[in-house]
Short mmCIF file of C-alpha atoms in Angstrom, two decimals:
data_model
loop_
_atom_site.label_atom_id
_atom_site.label_comp_id
_atom_site.label_asym_id
_atom_site.label_seq_id
_atom_site.Cartn_x
_atom_site.Cartn_y
_atom_site.Cartn_z
CA MET A 844 219.24 107.40 44.55
CA THR A 845 215.59 107.62 45.02
CA THR A 846 216.01 109.48 48.30
CA ILE A 847 218.54 112.18 46.47
CA ALA A 848 216.19 112.60 43.64
CA THR A 849 213.46 113.38 45.83
CA GLU A 850 215.61 115.74 47.84
CA ARG A 851 216.98 117.68 44.65
CA LYS A 852 213.54 117.83 43.64
CA GLY A 853 212.59 119.17 46.98
CA LEU A 854 215.05 122.12 46.54
CA ALA A 855 214.14 122.81 42.90
CA LEU A 856 210.68 123.57 44.20
CA ARG A 857 212.17 125.80 47.19
CA PRO A 858 212.58 129.21 45.21
CA GLY A 859 208.84 128.79 43.96
CA ALA A 860 207.62 128.16 47.45
CA TRP A 861 209.69 130.98 48.95
CA LEU A 862 207.88 133.16 46.28
CA VAL A 863 204.44 131.88 47.30
CA TRP A 864 205.20 132.88 51.12
CA GLY A 865 206.49 136.03 50.04
CA ALA A 866 203.52 137.05 48.45
CA VAL A 867 201.53 135.68 51.32
CA VAL A 868 203.58 137.86 53.77
CA PHE A 869 203.73 140.71 51.62
CA PHE A 870 199.76 140.84 51.42
CA LEU A 871 199.42 140.58 55.12
CA LEU A 872 201.95 143.19 56.04
CA ILE A 873 199.48 145.87 53.70
CA LEU A 874 197.01 144.49 55.16
CA ALA A 875 198.24 145.03 58.72
CA GLY A 876 199.32 148.64 58.00
CA VAL A 877 195.57 149.64 56.30
CA VAL A 878 193.84 148.16 59.37
CA GLY A 879 196.32 149.33 61.61
CA ALA A 880 196.49 152.70 60.66
CA VAL A 881 192.60 153.37 60.80
CA VAL A 882 192.59 151.91 64.46
CA VAL A 883 195.14 154.03 65.47
CA ASP A 884 193.88 157.11 63.60
CA SER A 885 190.49 156.62 65.41
CA PHE A 886 192.28 157.16 68.81
CA GLY A 887 194.39 160.26 67.84
CA THR A 888 193.34 163.68 68.21
CA ARG A 889 195.64 164.96 65.53
CA TRP A 890 197.51 163.16 62.93
CA PHE A 891 199.39 165.02 59.94
CA SER A 892 202.80 164.28 60.45
CA GLY A 893 204.91 161.18 61.94
CA TRP A 894 204.55 157.75 62.51
CA LEU A 895 201.98 158.34 65.42
CA PRO A 896 199.06 160.95 66.36
CA SER A 897 200.24 163.96 68.38
CA GLY A 898 198.02 162.78 70.80
CA TRP A 899 195.34 159.97 72.08
CA THR A 900 191.90 160.02 72.84
CA SER A 901 188.44 158.10 72.97
CA ARG A 902 186.06 160.71 72.60
CA TRP A 903 185.56 159.89 68.77
CA TYR A 904 183.93 156.78 69.50
CA GLY A 905 181.25 158.29 71.77
CA LYS A 906 180.52 160.88 69.56
CA THR A 907 180.34 158.86 66.41
CA TRP A 908 178.00 156.37 68.44
CA HIS A 909 175.82 159.28 69.44
CA GLU A 910 175.94 161.30 66.09
CA PHE A 911 174.82 158.33 64.14
CA ASP A 912 172.64 156.84 66.46
CA LEU A 913 174.78 153.14 66.21
CA GLY A 914 172.87 151.81 69.25
CA ASN A 915 169.79 151.48 67.10
CA VAL A 916 171.53 151.25 63.57
CA LEU A 917 172.91 147.84 65.57
CA VAL A 918 169.70 146.47 66.52
CA VAL A 919 168.29 147.16 63.16
CA THR A 920 171.32 145.34 61.32
CA LEU A 921 170.76 142.47 63.71
CA GLU A 922 166.71 142.07 63.35
CA VAL A 923 167.70 142.30 59.28
CA ALA A 924 170.42 139.64 59.96
CA VAL A 925 168.03 137.44 61.85
CA ALA A 926 164.93 137.46 59.66
CA VAL A 927 166.85 136.89 56.61
CA VAL A 928 168.48 134.18 58.28
CA MET A 929 165.20 132.32 59.59
CA VAL A 930 163.01 132.93 56.49
CA SER A 931 165.87 132.09 54.27
CA LEU A 932 166.31 128.39 56.28
CA VAL A 933 162.52 127.97 56.29
CA VAL A 934 162.12 128.18 52.34
CA GLY A 935 165.38 126.77 51.63
CA VAL A 936 165.96 124.14 53.66
CA PRO A 937 162.08 122.22 51.92
CA ALA A 938 163.15 123.20 48.38
CA ALA A 939 166.57 121.91 48.89
CA TYR A 940 165.13 118.62 50.18
CA ALA A 941 162.73 118.46 46.89
CA LEU A 942 165.71 119.21 44.79
CA ALA A 943 167.40 116.62 46.36
CA ARG A 944 164.90 113.44 46.50
CA ARG A 945 163.37 114.48 42.99
CA THR A 946 164.49 114.10 39.35
CA PHE A 947 162.08 116.23 37.21
CA PRO A 948 162.48 117.99 33.67
CA GLY A 949 164.58 121.43 33.85
CA LYS A 950 166.08 120.44 37.39
CA ARG A 951 169.88 121.65 36.01
CA VAL A 952 168.19 124.98 34.45
CA LEU A 953 166.42 125.55 37.66
CA MET A 954 169.50 125.24 39.71
CA VAL A 955 171.44 127.21 37.15
CA ALA A 956 168.70 130.17 37.70
CA PHE A 957 169.31 129.72 41.70
CA MET A 958 172.93 130.51 41.15
CA LEU A 959 172.16 133.57 39.49
CA PRO A 960 171.44 135.82 42.25
CA ILE A 961 174.82 134.97 43.95
CA LEU A 962 177.02 134.87 40.91
CA ILE A 963 176.07 138.06 39.17
CA PRO A 964 176.67 141.50 40.72
CA PRO A 965 173.85 142.40 43.20
CA ILE A 966 173.27 145.91 42.00
CA THR A 967 172.43 144.38 38.47
CA TYR A 968 169.49 143.49 39.80
CA GLY A 969 169.27 145.75 42.86
CA VAL A 970 168.04 148.63 40.64
CA PRO A 971 164.57 146.57 39.48
CA LEU A 972 164.14 145.12 42.41
CA ALA A 973 164.46 148.26 44.30
CA THR A 974 161.90 149.84 41.82
CA VAL A 975 159.33 146.80 42.36
CA LEU A 976 159.86 147.28 46.05
CA TYR A 977 158.69 150.87 46.23
CA LYS A 978 156.27 150.53 43.49
CA PHE A 979 154.32 147.99 46.74
CA HIS A 980 155.39 150.70 49.15
CA LEU A 981 157.88 148.13 50.77
CA ALA A 982 161.11 149.85 49.80
CA GLY A 983 162.24 152.38 52.98
CA LYS A 984 160.97 150.35 55.51
CA LEU A 985 162.63 147.28 57.63
CA SER A 986 160.38 144.58 55.67
CA GLY A 987 161.55 145.97 52.06
CA VAL A 988 165.21 145.34 53.25
CA ILE A 989 164.41 141.55 54.44
CA LEU A 990 162.73 141.15 51.26
CA ALA A 991 165.67 142.28 49.12
CA ASN A 992 168.03 140.74 51.02
CA LEU A 993 166.01 137.06 50.90
CA VAL A 994 166.86 136.97 46.93
CA PRO A 995 170.11 135.97 47.22
CA ALA A 996 169.81 134.25 50.62
CA VAL A 997 167.03 131.66 49.86
CA PRO A 998 169.11 130.48 46.61
CA PHE A 999 172.46 130.26 48.65
CA VAL A 1000 170.63 127.95 51.38
CA ILE A 1001 169.41 125.98 48.39
CA LEU A 1002 172.50 125.43 46.80
CA VAL A 1003 174.69 124.75 50.27
CA MET A 1004 171.73 121.99 51.11
CA THR A 1005 170.95 120.17 48.54
CA PRO A 1006 174.40 118.03 47.82
CA PHE A 1007 174.22 117.96 51.90
CA ILE A 1008 170.63 116.31 51.84
CA GLU A 1009 172.01 114.28 48.73
CA GLN A 1010 174.85 112.45 51.15
CA ILE A 1011 171.74 111.19 53.38
CA ASP A 1012 170.91 107.90 52.33
CA PRO A 1013 167.24 107.98 51.53
CA LYS A 1014 166.94 104.10 52.80
CA ILE A 1015 166.74 105.69 56.31
CA GLU A 1016 163.59 107.52 55.32
CA SER A 1017 162.19 104.15 53.64
CA ALA A 1018 163.07 102.07 56.83
CA ALA A 1019 161.21 104.57 58.79
CA ARG A 1020 157.88 104.27 56.68
CA MET A 1021 158.00 100.79 56.56
CA CYS A 1022 158.06 100.96 60.58
CA GLY A 1023 155.04 103.22 60.26
CA ALA A 1024 156.52 106.78 61.00
CA ARG A 1025 154.68 109.45 59.71
CA THR A 1026 156.05 112.15 57.37
CA ARG A 1027 156.05 114.59 60.15
CA VAL A 1028 157.83 112.24 62.65
CA ILE A 1029 160.35 111.66 59.82
CA PHE A 1030 161.21 115.22 59.19
CA THR A 1031 161.40 116.35 63.13
CA ARG A 1032 162.86 112.92 64.66
CA ILE A 1033 165.00 111.36 61.85
CA LEU A 1034 166.33 113.99 59.40
CA GLY A 1035 166.13 116.78 61.76
CA PRO A 1036 169.18 116.07 63.63
CA LEU A 1037 170.78 115.01 60.57
CA LEU A 1038 170.23 118.76 58.80
CA ILE A 1039 171.14 120.35 61.82
CA PRO A 1040 175.22 120.48 60.84
CA GLY A 1041 174.32 121.69 57.65
CA MET A 1042 171.12 124.13 58.65
CA LEU A 1043 173.77 125.93 60.89
CA ALA A 1044 176.60 126.13 58.30
CA ALA A 1045 174.04 127.88 55.79
CA ALA A 1046 172.83 130.21 58.74
CA VAL A 1047 176.39 131.54 59.12
CA LEU A 1048 177.18 132.30 55.68
CA ILE A 1049 173.93 133.76 55.42
CA LEU A 1050 174.03 136.00 58.78
CA VAL A 1051 177.80 137.30 57.78
CA ARG A 1052 176.64 137.99 54.01
CA THR A 1053 173.59 139.81 55.42
CA VAL A 1054 175.70 142.47 57.42
CA GLY A 1055 177.66 142.97 54.96
CA MET A 1056 175.53 143.02 52.05
CA PHE A 1057 175.82 146.80 50.78
CA GLU A 1058 174.19 147.07 47.31
CA LEU A 1059 170.56 145.61 48.08
CA THR A 1060 170.73 147.17 51.85
CA PHE A 1061 171.54 150.81 50.11
CA LEU A 1062 168.99 150.62 47.64
CA THR A 1063 165.95 149.48 49.69
CA ALA A 1064 166.83 151.06 53.35
CA GLY A 1065 165.11 154.01 54.97
CA SER A 1066 166.07 156.39 57.59
CA ASP A 1067 164.97 154.01 60.04
CA SER A 1068 166.03 150.79 58.50
CA GLN A 1069 169.71 151.17 57.65
CA THR A 1070 172.16 148.51 58.74
CA LEU A 1071 176.01 149.51 59.75
CA VAL A 1072 177.45 149.01 56.45
CA VAL A 1073 174.96 151.47 54.80
CA ALA A 1074 175.39 153.84 57.92
CA LEU A 1075 178.90 153.43 57.41
CA TYR A 1076 178.69 154.63 53.89
CA TYR A 1077 176.86 157.55 54.75
CA SER A 1078 178.99 158.79 57.21
CA VAL A 1079 181.72 159.30 54.70
CA SER A 1080 179.85 160.62 51.72
CA ALA A 1081 176.55 162.59 53.99
CA ALA A 1082 177.19 166.34 53.47
CA GLY A 1083 179.15 168.61 56.31
CA ILE A 1084 182.37 168.56 57.64
CA ARG A 1085 183.40 166.08 60.32
CA ALA A 1086 186.68 164.59 61.43
CA GLN A 1087 188.40 161.48 59.75
CA GLN A 1088 188.37 160.17 63.14
CA GLU A 1089 184.78 159.92 63.56
CA ILE A 1090 184.59 157.75 59.77
CA ASP A 1091 187.61 155.31 61.34
CA ALA A 1092 186.24 154.99 64.20
CA MET A 1093 182.83 153.84 62.96
CA ALA A 1094 184.88 151.70 60.47
CA VAL A 1095 186.30 150.18 63.26
CA ILE A 1096 183.12 149.33 65.17
CA TYR A 1097 181.76 147.55 62.25
CA THR A 1098 184.90 145.44 62.02
CA LEU A 1099 184.47 144.30 65.20
CA PHE A 1100 181.05 143.62 65.14
CA MET A 1101 181.96 141.41 62.13
CA LEU A 1102 184.50 139.67 64.17
CA VAL A 1103 182.14 139.20 67.17
CA LEU A 1104 179.56 137.71 65.06
CA LEU A 1105 182.17 135.49 63.41
CA VAL A 1106 183.63 133.90 66.34
CA VAL A 1107 180.03 133.67 68.14
CA ALA A 1108 178.50 131.74 64.79
CA LEU A 1109 181.95 129.35 64.69
CA ARG A 1110 181.53 128.37 68.26
CA PHE A 1111 178.74 126.35 67.23
CA VAL A 1112 179.81 125.14 63.71
CA ASN A 1113 182.05 125.21 61.37
CA PRO A 1114 181.43 125.17 57.60
CA THR A 1115 184.14 123.08 56.56
CA GLN A 1116 183.23 120.10 58.38
CA LEU A 1117 179.92 119.70 56.72
CA VAL A 1118 181.20 116.23 55.11
CA THR A 1119 182.90 114.68 58.30
CA GLN A 1120 180.09 115.42 60.38
CA ILE A 1121 177.46 113.80 57.82
CA LYS A 1122 180.01 110.42 57.91
CA GLU A 1123 180.39 110.81 61.57
CA LYS A 1124 176.65 110.17 62.08
CA ASP A 1125 176.72 107.38 59.21
#
């Protein structure tokens, strides 16, 4: 009787499951259609009617690369992303350790304050932030773009690393101190290896977030400090007449750049396995 009841319950849930899978398939088809149309158009000579362009060419990629100086734009994008990741880890990890190991009045209020740059839209604090950076002659330069992206990046590292550090038993540090280990040795030889998975996960998330951050970069970037996403926006909105295929080619380059970063980053760490890695080390 129990088996029959279970089978009937499964049959009753099947219509709902079909609706969910149907919605997922429909979404994937729409996504594939949008991406596919951009990719196909970036290789087409003319596409005014029909299912496919009237001819094929790859010259739009070369033209886009030289017209928008994408080589320099990619270098700037990597410089900004790597600098933001490094500074965020240097500042955020010690701050996360202090929050994880210390209890003090106002700790919850401070954690909520760290969440604000992540939860609220960047444009809400991006405009006054850009005003301050322009006042001190930092906006329009590479340093200004890095500083602007650090505002949400450092709190992000703190929020990722704080629960990660809380999972590490403080008795490990106490035992090391009893054996005569100094603070520097504890951080470099004992805590350091345990923190590496969390730091790598935070670095991956900050890297992808920084490369895709448009609002803060757009408000603070100059002509020689644009990242790829800002250059893509200017290719669409800049004055003059240009072929749609050039914009599609740049969009494909941006998508491929993000995919390469994700594949390379996830080659070294899987952010969803943080807790598992801690347990394995224990």
